[in-house]
Structure formats: C-alpha cells, structure tokens
PDB file of C-alpha atoms in Angstrom:
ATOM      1  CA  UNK A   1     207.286  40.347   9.011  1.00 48.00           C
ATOM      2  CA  UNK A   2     208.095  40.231  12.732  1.00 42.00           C
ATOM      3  CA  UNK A   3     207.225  44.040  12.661  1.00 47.00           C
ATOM      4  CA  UNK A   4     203.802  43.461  11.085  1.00 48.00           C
ATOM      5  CA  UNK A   5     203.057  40.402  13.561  1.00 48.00           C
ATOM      6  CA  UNK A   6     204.004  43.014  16.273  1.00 45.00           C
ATOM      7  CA  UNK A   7     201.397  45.579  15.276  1.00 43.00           C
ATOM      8  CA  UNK A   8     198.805  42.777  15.126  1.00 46.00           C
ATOM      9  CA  UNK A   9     199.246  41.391  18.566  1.00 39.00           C
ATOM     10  CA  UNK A  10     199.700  45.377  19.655  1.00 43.00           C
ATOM     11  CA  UNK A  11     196.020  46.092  17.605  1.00 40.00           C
ATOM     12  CA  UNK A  12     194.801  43.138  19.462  1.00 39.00           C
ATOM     13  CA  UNK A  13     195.219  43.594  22.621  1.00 41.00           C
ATOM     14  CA  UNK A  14     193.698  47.502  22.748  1.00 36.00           C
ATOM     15  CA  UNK A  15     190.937  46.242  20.632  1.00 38.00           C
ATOM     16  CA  UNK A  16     190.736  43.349  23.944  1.00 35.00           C
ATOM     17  CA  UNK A  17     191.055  46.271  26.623  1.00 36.00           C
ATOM     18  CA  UNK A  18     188.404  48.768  24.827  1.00 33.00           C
ATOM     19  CA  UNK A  19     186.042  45.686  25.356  1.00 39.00           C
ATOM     20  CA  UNK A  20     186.246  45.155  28.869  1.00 34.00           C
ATOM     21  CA  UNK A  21     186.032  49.024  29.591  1.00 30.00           C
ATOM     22  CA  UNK A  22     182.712  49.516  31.806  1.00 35.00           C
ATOM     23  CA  UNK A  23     179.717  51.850  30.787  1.00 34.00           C
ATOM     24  CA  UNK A  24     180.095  55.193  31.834  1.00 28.00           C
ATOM     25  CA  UNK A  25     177.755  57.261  33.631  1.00 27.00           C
ATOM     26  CA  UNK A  26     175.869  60.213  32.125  1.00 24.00           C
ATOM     27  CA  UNK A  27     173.284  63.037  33.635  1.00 26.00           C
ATOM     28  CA  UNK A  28     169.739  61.926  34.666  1.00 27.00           C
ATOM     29  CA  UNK A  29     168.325  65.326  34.526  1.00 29.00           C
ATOM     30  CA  UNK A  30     165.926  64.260  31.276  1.00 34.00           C
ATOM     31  CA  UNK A  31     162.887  62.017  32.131  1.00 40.00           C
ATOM     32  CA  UNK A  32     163.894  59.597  29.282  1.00 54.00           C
ATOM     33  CA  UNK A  33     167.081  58.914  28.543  1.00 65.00           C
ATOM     34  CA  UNK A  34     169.565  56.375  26.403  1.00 63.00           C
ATOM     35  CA  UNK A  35     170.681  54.009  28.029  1.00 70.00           C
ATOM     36  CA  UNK A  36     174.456  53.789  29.066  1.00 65.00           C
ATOM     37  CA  UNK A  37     175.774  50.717  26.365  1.00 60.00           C
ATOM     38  CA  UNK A  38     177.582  48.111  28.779  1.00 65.00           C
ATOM     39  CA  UNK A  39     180.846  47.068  27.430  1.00 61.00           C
ATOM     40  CA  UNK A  40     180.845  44.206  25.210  1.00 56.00           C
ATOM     41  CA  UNK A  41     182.447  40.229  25.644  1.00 49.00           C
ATOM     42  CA  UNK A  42     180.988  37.066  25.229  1.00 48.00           C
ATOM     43  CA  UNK A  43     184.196  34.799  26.244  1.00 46.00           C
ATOM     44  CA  UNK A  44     185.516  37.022  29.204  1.00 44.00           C
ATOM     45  CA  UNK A  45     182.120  37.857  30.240  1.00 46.00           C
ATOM     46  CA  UNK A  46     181.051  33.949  30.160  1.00 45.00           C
ATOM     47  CA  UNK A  47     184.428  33.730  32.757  1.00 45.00           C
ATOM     48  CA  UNK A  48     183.305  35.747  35.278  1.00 43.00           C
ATOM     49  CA  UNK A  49     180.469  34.772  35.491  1.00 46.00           C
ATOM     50  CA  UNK A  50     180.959  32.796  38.841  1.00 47.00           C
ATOM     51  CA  UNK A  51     181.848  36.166  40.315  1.00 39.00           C
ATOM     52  CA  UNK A  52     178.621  38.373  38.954  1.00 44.00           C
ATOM     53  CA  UNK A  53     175.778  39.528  41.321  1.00 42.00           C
ATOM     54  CA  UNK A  54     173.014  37.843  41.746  1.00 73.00           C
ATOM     55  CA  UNK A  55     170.039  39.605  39.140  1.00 90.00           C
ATOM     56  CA  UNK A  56     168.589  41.274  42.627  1.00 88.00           C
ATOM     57  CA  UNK A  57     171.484  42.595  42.953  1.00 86.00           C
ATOM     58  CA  UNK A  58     171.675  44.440  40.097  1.00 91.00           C
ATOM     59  CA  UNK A  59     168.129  46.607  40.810  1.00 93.00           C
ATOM     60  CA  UNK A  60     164.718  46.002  40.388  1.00 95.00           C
ATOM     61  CA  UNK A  61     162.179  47.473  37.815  1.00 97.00           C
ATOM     62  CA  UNK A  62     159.624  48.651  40.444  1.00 96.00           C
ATOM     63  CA  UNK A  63     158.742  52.285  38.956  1.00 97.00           C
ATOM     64  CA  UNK A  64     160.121  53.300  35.777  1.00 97.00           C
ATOM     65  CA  UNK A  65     158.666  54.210  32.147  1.00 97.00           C
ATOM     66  CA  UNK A  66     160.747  52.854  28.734  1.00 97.00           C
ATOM     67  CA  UNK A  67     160.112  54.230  25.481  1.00 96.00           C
ATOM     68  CA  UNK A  68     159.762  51.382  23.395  1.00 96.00           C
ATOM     69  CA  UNK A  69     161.280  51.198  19.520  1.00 95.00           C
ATOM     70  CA  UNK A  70     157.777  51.755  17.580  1.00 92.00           C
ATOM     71  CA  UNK A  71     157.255  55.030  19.608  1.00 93.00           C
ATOM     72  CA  UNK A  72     154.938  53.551  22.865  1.00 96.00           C
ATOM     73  CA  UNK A  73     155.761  53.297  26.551  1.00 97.00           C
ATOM     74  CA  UNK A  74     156.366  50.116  28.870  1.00 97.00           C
ATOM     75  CA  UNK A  75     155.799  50.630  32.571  1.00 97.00           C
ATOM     76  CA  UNK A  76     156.482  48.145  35.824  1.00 97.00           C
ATOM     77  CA  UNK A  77     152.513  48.134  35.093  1.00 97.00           C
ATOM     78  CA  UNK A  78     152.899  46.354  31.999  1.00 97.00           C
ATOM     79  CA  UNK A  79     155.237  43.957  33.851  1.00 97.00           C
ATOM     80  CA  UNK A  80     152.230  42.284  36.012  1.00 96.00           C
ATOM     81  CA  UNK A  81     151.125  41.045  32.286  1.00 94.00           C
ATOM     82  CA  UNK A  82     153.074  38.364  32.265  1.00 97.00           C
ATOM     83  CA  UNK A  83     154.424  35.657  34.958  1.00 97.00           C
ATOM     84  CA  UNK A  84     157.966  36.259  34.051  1.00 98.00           C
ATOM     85  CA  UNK A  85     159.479  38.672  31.630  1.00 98.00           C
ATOM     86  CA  UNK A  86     163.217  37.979  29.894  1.00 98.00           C
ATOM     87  CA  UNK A  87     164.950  40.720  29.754  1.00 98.00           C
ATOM     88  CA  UNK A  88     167.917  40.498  27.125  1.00 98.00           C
ATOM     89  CA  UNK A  89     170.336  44.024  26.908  1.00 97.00           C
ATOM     90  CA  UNK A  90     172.094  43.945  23.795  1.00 97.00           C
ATOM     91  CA  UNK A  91     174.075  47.004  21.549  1.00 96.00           C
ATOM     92  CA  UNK A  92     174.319  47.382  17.724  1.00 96.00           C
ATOM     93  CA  UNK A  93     177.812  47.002  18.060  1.00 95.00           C
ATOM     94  CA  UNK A  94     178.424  43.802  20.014  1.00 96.00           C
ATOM     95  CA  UNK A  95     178.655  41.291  17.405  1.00 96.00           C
ATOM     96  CA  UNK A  96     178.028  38.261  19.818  1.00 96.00           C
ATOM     97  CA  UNK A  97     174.436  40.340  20.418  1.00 97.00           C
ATOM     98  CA  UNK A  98     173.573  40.216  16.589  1.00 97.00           C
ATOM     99  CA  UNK A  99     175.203  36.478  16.352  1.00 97.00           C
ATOM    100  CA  UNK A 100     172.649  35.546  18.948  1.00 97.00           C
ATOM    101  CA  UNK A 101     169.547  37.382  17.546  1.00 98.00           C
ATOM    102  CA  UNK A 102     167.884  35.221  15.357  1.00 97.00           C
ATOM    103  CA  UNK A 103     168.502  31.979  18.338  1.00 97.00           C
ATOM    104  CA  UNK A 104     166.761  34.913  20.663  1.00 97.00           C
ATOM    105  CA  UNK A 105     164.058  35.391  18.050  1.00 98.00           C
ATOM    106  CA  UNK A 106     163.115  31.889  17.855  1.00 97.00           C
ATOM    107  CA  UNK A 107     163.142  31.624  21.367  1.00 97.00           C
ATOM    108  CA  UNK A 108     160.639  34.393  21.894  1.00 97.00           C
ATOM    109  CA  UNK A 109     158.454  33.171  19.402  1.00 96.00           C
ATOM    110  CA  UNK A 110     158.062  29.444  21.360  1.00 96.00           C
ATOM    111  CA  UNK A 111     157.178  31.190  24.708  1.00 97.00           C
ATOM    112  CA  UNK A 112     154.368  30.826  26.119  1.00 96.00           C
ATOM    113  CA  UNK A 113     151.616  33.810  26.891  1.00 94.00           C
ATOM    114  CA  UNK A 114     152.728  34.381  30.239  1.00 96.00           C
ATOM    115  CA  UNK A 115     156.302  34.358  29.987  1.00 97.00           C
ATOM    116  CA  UNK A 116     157.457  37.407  27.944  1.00 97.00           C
ATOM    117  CA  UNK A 117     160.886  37.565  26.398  1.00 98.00           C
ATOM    118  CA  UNK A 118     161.700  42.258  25.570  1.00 98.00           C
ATOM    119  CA  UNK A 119     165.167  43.080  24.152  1.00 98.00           C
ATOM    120  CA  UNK A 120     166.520  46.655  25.644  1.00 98.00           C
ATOM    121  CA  UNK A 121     168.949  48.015  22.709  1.00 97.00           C
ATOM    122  CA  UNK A 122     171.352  50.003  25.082  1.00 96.00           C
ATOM    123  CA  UNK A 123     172.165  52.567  21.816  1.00 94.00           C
ATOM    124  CA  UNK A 124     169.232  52.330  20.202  1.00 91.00           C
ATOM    125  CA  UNK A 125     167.553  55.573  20.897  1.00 91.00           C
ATOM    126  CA  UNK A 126     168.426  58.211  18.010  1.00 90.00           C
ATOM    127  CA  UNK A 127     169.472  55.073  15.896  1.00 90.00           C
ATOM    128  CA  UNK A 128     165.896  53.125  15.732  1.00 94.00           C
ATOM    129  CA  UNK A 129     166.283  52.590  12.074  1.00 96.00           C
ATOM    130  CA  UNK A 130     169.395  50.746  11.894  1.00 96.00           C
ATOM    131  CA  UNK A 131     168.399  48.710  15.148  1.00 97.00           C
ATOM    132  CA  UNK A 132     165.128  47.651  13.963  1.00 97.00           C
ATOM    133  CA  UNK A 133     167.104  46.721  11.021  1.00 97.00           C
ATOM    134  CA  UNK A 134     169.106  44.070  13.109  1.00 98.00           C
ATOM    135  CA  UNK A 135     166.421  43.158  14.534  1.00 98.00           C
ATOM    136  CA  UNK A 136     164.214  42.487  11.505  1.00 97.00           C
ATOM    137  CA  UNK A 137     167.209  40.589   9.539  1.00 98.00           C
ATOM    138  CA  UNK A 138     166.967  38.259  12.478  1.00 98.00           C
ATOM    139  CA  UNK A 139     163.257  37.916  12.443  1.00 98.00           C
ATOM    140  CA  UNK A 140     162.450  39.095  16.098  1.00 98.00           C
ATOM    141  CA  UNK A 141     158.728  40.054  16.348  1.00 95.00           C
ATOM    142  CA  UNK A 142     159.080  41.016  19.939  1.00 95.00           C
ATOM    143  CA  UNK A 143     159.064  44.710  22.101  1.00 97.00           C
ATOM    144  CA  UNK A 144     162.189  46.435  22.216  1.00 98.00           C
ATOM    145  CA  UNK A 145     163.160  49.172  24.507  1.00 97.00           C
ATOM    146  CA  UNK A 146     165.199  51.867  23.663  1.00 95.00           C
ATOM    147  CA  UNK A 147     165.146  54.960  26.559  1.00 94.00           C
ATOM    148  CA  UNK A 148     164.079  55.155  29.954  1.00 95.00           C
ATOM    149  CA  UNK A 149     163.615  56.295  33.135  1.00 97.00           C
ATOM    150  CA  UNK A 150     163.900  55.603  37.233  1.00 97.00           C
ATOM    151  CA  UNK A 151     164.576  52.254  38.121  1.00 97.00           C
ATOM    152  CA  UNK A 152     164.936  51.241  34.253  1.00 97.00           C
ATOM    153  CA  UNK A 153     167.633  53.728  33.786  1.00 96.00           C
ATOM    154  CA  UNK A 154     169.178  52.787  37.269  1.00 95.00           C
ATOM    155  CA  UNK A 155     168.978  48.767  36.339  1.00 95.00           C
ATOM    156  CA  UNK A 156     170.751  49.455  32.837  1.00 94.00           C
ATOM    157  CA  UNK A 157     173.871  52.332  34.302  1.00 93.00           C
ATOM    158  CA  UNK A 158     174.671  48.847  36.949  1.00 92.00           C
ATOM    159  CA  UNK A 159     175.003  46.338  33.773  1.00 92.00           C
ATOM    160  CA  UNK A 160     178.704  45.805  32.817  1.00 89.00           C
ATOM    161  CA  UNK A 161     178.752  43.060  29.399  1.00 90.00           C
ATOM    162  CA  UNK A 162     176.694  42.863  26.646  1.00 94.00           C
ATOM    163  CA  UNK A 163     175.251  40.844  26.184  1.00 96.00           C
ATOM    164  CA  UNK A 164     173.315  40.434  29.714  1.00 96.00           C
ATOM    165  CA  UNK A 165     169.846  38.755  29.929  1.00 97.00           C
ATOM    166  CA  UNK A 166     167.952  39.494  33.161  1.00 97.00           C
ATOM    167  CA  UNK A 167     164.402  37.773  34.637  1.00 97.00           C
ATOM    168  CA  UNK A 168     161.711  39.599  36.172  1.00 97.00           C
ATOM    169  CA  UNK A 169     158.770  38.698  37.745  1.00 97.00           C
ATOM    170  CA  UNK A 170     155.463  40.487  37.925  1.00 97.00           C
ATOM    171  CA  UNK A 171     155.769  42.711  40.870  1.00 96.00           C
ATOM    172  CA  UNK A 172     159.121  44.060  38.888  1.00 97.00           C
ATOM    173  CA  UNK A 173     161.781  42.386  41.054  1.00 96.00           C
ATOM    174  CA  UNK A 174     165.042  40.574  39.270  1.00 96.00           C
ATOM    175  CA  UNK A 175     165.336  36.779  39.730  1.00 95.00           C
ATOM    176  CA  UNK A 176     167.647  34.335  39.220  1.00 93.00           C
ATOM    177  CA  UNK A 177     170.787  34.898  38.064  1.00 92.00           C
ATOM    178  CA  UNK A 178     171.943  37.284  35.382  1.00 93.00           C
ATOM    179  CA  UNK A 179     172.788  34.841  32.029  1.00 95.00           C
ATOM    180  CA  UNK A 180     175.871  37.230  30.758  1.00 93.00           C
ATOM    181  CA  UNK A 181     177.640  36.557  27.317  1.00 93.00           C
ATOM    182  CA  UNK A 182     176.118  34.824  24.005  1.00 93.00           C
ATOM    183  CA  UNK A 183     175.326  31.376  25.326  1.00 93.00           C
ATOM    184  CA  UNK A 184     176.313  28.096  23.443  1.00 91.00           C
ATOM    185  CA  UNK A 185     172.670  26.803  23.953  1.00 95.00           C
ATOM    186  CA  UNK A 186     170.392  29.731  24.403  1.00 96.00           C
ATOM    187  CA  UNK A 187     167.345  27.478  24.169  1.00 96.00           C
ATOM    188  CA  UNK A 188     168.442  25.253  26.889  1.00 96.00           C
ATOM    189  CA  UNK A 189     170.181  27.891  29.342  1.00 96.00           C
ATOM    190  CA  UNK A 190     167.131  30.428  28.749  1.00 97.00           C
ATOM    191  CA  UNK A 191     164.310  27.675  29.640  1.00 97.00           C
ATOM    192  CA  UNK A 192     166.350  25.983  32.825  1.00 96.00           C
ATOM    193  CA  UNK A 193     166.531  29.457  33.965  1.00 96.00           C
ATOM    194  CA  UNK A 194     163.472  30.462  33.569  1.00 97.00           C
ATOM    195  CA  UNK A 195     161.246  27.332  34.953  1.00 97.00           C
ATOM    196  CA  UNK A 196     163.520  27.398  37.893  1.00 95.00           C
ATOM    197  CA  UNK A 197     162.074  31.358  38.211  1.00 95.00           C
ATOM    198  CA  UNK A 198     158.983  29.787  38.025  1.00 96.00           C
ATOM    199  CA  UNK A 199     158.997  27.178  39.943  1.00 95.00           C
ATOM    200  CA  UNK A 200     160.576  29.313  42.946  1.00 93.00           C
ATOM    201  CA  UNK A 201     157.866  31.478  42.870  1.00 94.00           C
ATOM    202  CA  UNK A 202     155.248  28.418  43.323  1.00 95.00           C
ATOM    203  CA  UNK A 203     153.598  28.783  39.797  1.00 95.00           C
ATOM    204  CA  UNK A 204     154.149  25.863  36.698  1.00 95.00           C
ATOM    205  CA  UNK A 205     156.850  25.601  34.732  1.00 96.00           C
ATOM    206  CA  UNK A 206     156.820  25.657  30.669  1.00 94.00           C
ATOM    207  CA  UNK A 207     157.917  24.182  27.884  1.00 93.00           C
ATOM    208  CA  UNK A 208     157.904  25.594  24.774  1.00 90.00           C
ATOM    209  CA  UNK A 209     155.870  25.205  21.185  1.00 72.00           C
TER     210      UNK A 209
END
C-alpha cells in the first residue's frame, strides 16, 4: 500500500511539472503557422497572476493575418470592427479551457455589437475537426483562430498558461490586464475588465443582454 501511495504522489507531481513547462519556440519561416500551445494551469496560473505582464506587454496585434477555423482570414483590419475584441487562447488539451467553454459561449453570445469576444485554439490547426467539436458541444457560435502570422504569431510564442484571455482595442493594441486561468466568475471578471477597457479609452461601457 505505502508503495502504491508512493507511485501516486511520484505520478503526481511529473504530471504537476509537465504543466507548468513553457511553450516552446518553433521556425517562422512559413507565412502561417500553428501556434506554439502555452502550458496549461488554472490554480498556479490564477497565483501568479500578481506577477504577469501587463497585456501591452505581451505584444500587440498591429499587422498580422490568422487563418480562422471555417477556412477564412482575420487581419488587424478586421480588428477596427469592433470597439474592443476578447481574445481568449485556449488548447484541446487543457481541461480548465473546455470546463470554461460553454460559460465563454454564453458570454459571447450577450455581447454587444461592438465588443467582440474570438477564441485562438493554440493546437487547432491540422486538428479543426475535433476542436470545432469542443467547441460545438459547448455551443460557441463565435470566430476561432487557428494559424497565423507576424504580430499574431509573435503575441501567441510570449503566452505562458492556458488558459489566457487578452483585450484589444481597434487600432490592435493589448489593454488591460491579461485574465490568466479558468475564472470562478467569468461573467463578472470578463465584463469589469472589459468596461474598464472601455471606459479608459473614453467610449461607454456595456452591459450585457
């Protein structure tokens, strides 16, 4: 018995330390490429989160082009659409990213026009089936991005957790603070992040439907 509790804690812990391990760099020679998936924690990345960068820290979304999960493209163009676009980075193997999906969905769908909520699925490029899958099971009839280039590729190589949700206003620069981990009250923390966006930037906040 004490052997078997043993191998448990032993399982444990590698199973902790492959979490926290950070994305890895690969080469940018294509002009599209999958992103890097950011290691995934919702409790330990919810910790540090005193310590994490500002979201300008992290890059800005000034000239890039995404490929999106039905097949289109998504520019920094597309970006001056919308007021403020969320920005959630999640993987098809961070359970805390699926747990959160269908809160995320309902979120999305309660925004209004000119606030924008995109998922990026950091491994979803090659794999589109099985992520709009996830994504359908948790009834999100949003844009998801799977592949991309210049500063989009950039922003995602300098993300660290999964999952990470990052604001953007229309000119393509990061606001606010990055919201890392699955959040208790996404509803709550999402909104109070994003009308304070908003109401930095001079323009009204929201409330949703």
């Amino acid at each position: 018995m004490k052997e078997n509790s043993k191998l448990r804690v032993l399982l444990f812990a590698v199973a902790l330390a492959l979490c926290l391990i950070p994305a890895v760099g690969f080469s940018r020679s294509a002009s599209t490429e999958r992103p890097p998936a950011a290691a995934s924690s919702d409790e330990t990345a919810a910790s540090v989160k005193e310590t994490t960068n500002t979201a300008a820290q992290l890059g800005s979304l000034k000239e890039f082009t995404a490929a999106t999960l039905e097949g289109g493209s998504f520019t920094q163009d597309d970006l001056a659409g919308a007021d403020l676009t969320i920005l959630n980075f999640w993987t098809t193997t961070c359970g805390p990213c699926i747990h959160e999906m269908p809160e995320l969905a309902a979120f999305e769908i309660e925004l209004p026009d000119r606030v924008r909520l995109i998922t990026v699925c950091l491994d979803g490029l090659g794999d589109e089936e099985y992520a709009a899958g996830i994504l359908r099971d948790a009834g999100f009839e949003g844009l998801t991005l799977t592949s991309g280039d210049g500063d989009f590729l950039d922003l995602c190589r300098n993300l660290i957790y999964t999952p990470t949700t990052l604001l953007v206003d229309a000119e393509g620069n990061l606001v606010g603070d990055a919201i890392i981990g699955a959040q208790a009250d996404l509803e709550q923390v999402y909104l109070d992040a994003v009308n304070a966006a908003l109401e930095a930037a001079g323009k009204e906040a929201v409330s949703l439907a």
